[in-house]
Amino acid sequence: MSDRLAPTTTPDTKFFWDALKDGKLLIQRCAGCRALRHPPRPMCPRCNSLSWESIEASGRGTVYSFVMPRHPSWPWFEGQTHIVALIELEEGTRLLSNLRDVDPAAVTIGMPVEAFVERFDSGVALHQFRPRREDR
Ligand SMILES: [Zn+2]
């Protein structure tokens, strides 16, 4: 896999995608009540504050759910099993990603995973997850 479609960015999500280019996985945090939220959005659903900041995630999490879509086929997944996973970060927020470096038959709900940033030929940087190894 050498390329992927670029994510659709908005003024609210740009910081998240820009940080990945620097190798950082960020989580938006309300500057009012300090609640974490993802996906990024302008207003805190808890206290309605429009002020926010971000923290860097540890990258550690677990598989909350996953699917292996078969259709439509995408040229960059030709011949590979494409695993789309909802990851629950240890900070408590969940985000969609892909699982990599794993036998699809070995994926389980609750599997410990860790994030890494993959850079593609087009310059796109995406957060990906792989099984967690404590010695990394
Ligand atoms: Zn808040």
Short mmCIF file of C-alpha atoms and ligand atoms in Angstrom, two decimals:
data_model
loop_
_atom_site.label_atom_id
_atom_site.label_comp_id
_atom_site.label_asym_id
_atom_site.label_seq_id
_atom_site.Cartn_x
_atom_site.Cartn_y
_atom_site.Cartn_z
CA MET A 1 0.00 0.00 0.00
CA SER A 2 1.65 3.16 -1.11
CA ASP A 3 -1.16 5.64 -1.35
CA ARG A 4 -4.47 6.57 0.21
CA LEU A 5 -7.12 9.19 -0.30
CA ALA A 6 -6.52 12.34 1.70
CA PRO A 7 -8.94 12.87 4.58
CA THR A 8 -11.59 15.53 4.24
CA THR A 9 -10.60 18.33 6.57
CA THR A 10 -12.62 21.17 7.99
CA PRO A 11 -11.52 24.18 10.07
CA ASP A 12 -12.52 22.10 13.14
CA THR A 13 -10.48 19.00 12.21
CA LYS A 14 -7.44 20.58 10.54
CA PHE A 15 -5.33 20.55 13.74
CA PHE A 16 -5.85 16.78 14.06
CA TRP A 17 -4.68 15.99 10.51
CA ASP A 18 -1.83 18.52 10.62
CA ALA A 19 -0.50 16.96 13.86
CA LEU A 20 -0.38 13.53 12.22
CA LYS A 21 2.05 14.98 9.68
CA ASP A 22 4.29 15.73 12.69
CA GLY A 23 3.78 12.18 14.01
CA LYS A 24 1.39 13.21 16.80
CA LEU A 25 -2.05 11.83 17.60
CA LEU A 26 -4.01 14.61 19.29
CA ILE A 27 -7.29 14.64 21.19
CA GLN A 28 -9.39 17.77 21.43
CA ARG A 29 -10.03 18.92 25.00
CA CYS A 30 -12.53 21.48 26.22
CA ALA A 31 -10.74 24.45 27.79
CA GLY A 32 -13.76 25.00 30.03
CA CYS A 33 -14.53 21.62 31.63
CA ARG A 34 -11.51 19.71 30.25
CA ALA A 35 -13.65 16.94 28.73
CA LEU A 36 -12.00 15.12 25.86
CA ARG A 37 -13.91 14.72 22.61
CA HIS A 38 -13.48 13.12 19.21
CA PRO A 39 -14.19 13.73 16.39
CA PRO A 40 -13.23 17.38 16.83
CA ARG A 41 -16.07 19.86 16.83
CA PRO A 42 -16.48 23.52 17.71
CA MET A 43 -18.62 23.29 20.85
CA CYS A 44 -18.32 21.19 23.99
CA PRO A 45 -21.43 18.98 24.31
CA ARG A 46 -21.03 18.98 28.10
CA CYS A 47 -20.60 22.69 28.97
CA ASN A 48 -21.20 24.46 25.61
CA SER A 49 -17.80 26.15 25.72
CA LEU A 50 -16.36 27.21 22.38
CA SER A 51 -12.81 27.28 23.80
CA TRP A 52 -10.66 24.21 23.30
CA GLU A 53 -7.12 22.94 23.35
CA SER A 54 -5.57 19.59 22.54
CA ILE A 55 -3.50 16.94 24.26
CA GLU A 56 -1.25 14.32 22.73
CA ALA A 57 -2.67 10.80 23.06
CA SER A 58 -0.49 7.99 24.38
CA GLY A 59 -1.44 5.99 21.31
CA ARG A 60 -2.43 3.03 23.45
CA GLY A 61 -5.92 1.65 23.18
CA THR A 62 -8.07 -1.37 22.55
CA VAL A 63 -10.23 -2.60 19.68
CA TYR A 64 -13.80 -1.52 20.45
CA SER A 65 -15.25 -2.92 17.22
CA PHE A 66 -14.10 -3.79 13.71
CA VAL A 67 -15.30 -4.75 10.23
CA MET A 68 -13.57 -6.14 7.15
CA PRO A 69 -15.35 -4.48 4.21
CA ARG A 70 -15.32 -6.47 0.94
CA HIS A 71 -17.15 -4.00 -1.28
CA PRO A 72 -16.43 -1.62 -2.85
CA SER A 73 -12.87 -2.66 -3.59
CA TRP A 74 -10.19 0.03 -3.46
CA PRO A 75 -7.04 -0.13 -5.59
CA TRP A 76 -4.76 0.49 -2.61
CA PHE A 77 -6.17 -2.53 -0.75
CA GLU A 78 -5.89 -4.90 -3.73
CA GLY A 79 -5.10 -8.39 -2.50
CA GLN A 80 -5.16 -7.39 1.17
CA THR A 81 -7.75 -7.75 3.89
CA HIS A 82 -8.69 -4.25 4.90
CA ILE A 83 -9.60 -3.96 8.57
CA VAL A 84 -11.58 -0.91 9.69
CA ALA A 85 -11.52 -0.62 13.47
CA LEU A 86 -13.08 1.61 16.08
CA ILE A 87 -10.33 2.09 18.65
CA GLU A 88 -10.97 3.14 22.22
CA LEU A 89 -7.96 5.11 23.39
CA GLU A 90 -6.86 4.73 27.00
CA GLU A 91 -7.81 8.41 27.44
CA GLY A 92 -11.43 7.34 26.77
CA THR A 93 -12.20 8.74 23.31
CA ARG A 94 -12.82 6.48 20.32
CA LEU A 95 -11.65 6.95 16.77
CA LEU A 96 -11.89 5.12 13.47
CA SER A 97 -8.74 3.75 11.96
CA ASN A 98 -7.28 0.64 10.36
CA LEU A 99 -5.58 -2.33 11.95
CA ARG A 100 -2.27 -3.27 10.37
CA ASP A 101 0.43 -5.88 10.89
CA VAL A 102 -2.09 -8.42 12.17
CA ASP A 103 -3.63 -11.67 10.92
CA PRO A 104 -7.30 -10.75 10.33
CA ALA A 105 -8.33 -14.03 11.99
CA ALA A 106 -6.52 -12.96 15.17
CA VAL A 107 -8.39 -9.67 15.67
CA THR A 108 -10.60 -9.64 18.76
CA ILE A 109 -12.71 -7.10 20.60
CA GLY A 110 -10.62 -5.71 23.46
CA MET A 111 -7.29 -6.48 21.75
CA PRO A 112 -4.60 -4.07 23.01
CA VAL A 113 -3.30 -1.91 20.16
CA GLU A 114 -0.93 0.98 19.64
CA ALA A 115 -0.99 3.84 17.16
CA PHE A 116 1.58 4.65 14.56
CA VAL A 117 1.57 7.24 11.80
CA GLU A 118 1.92 5.99 8.26
CA ARG A 119 3.01 8.38 5.54
CA PHE A 120 1.86 7.66 2.03
CA ASP A 121 3.33 8.63 -1.34
CA SER A 122 0.87 11.49 -1.81
CA GLY A 123 2.02 13.12 1.44
CA VAL A 124 -1.03 11.92 3.35
CA ALA A 125 -0.27 10.92 6.95
CA LEU A 126 -2.79 8.66 8.65
CA HIS A 127 -3.05 7.17 12.11
CA GLN A 128 -2.99 3.39 11.97
CA PHE A 129 -3.02 0.80 14.74
CA ARG A 130 -1.24 -2.51 15.25
CA PRO A 131 -1.22 -5.07 18.05
CA ARG A 132 0.48 -3.60 21.10
CA ARG A 133 3.81 -4.98 22.13
CA GLU A 134 4.99 -3.85 25.52
CA ASP A 135 8.65 -3.86 24.43
CA ARG A 136 8.13 -1.14 21.81
ZN ZN B 1 -16.69 21.59 28.29
#
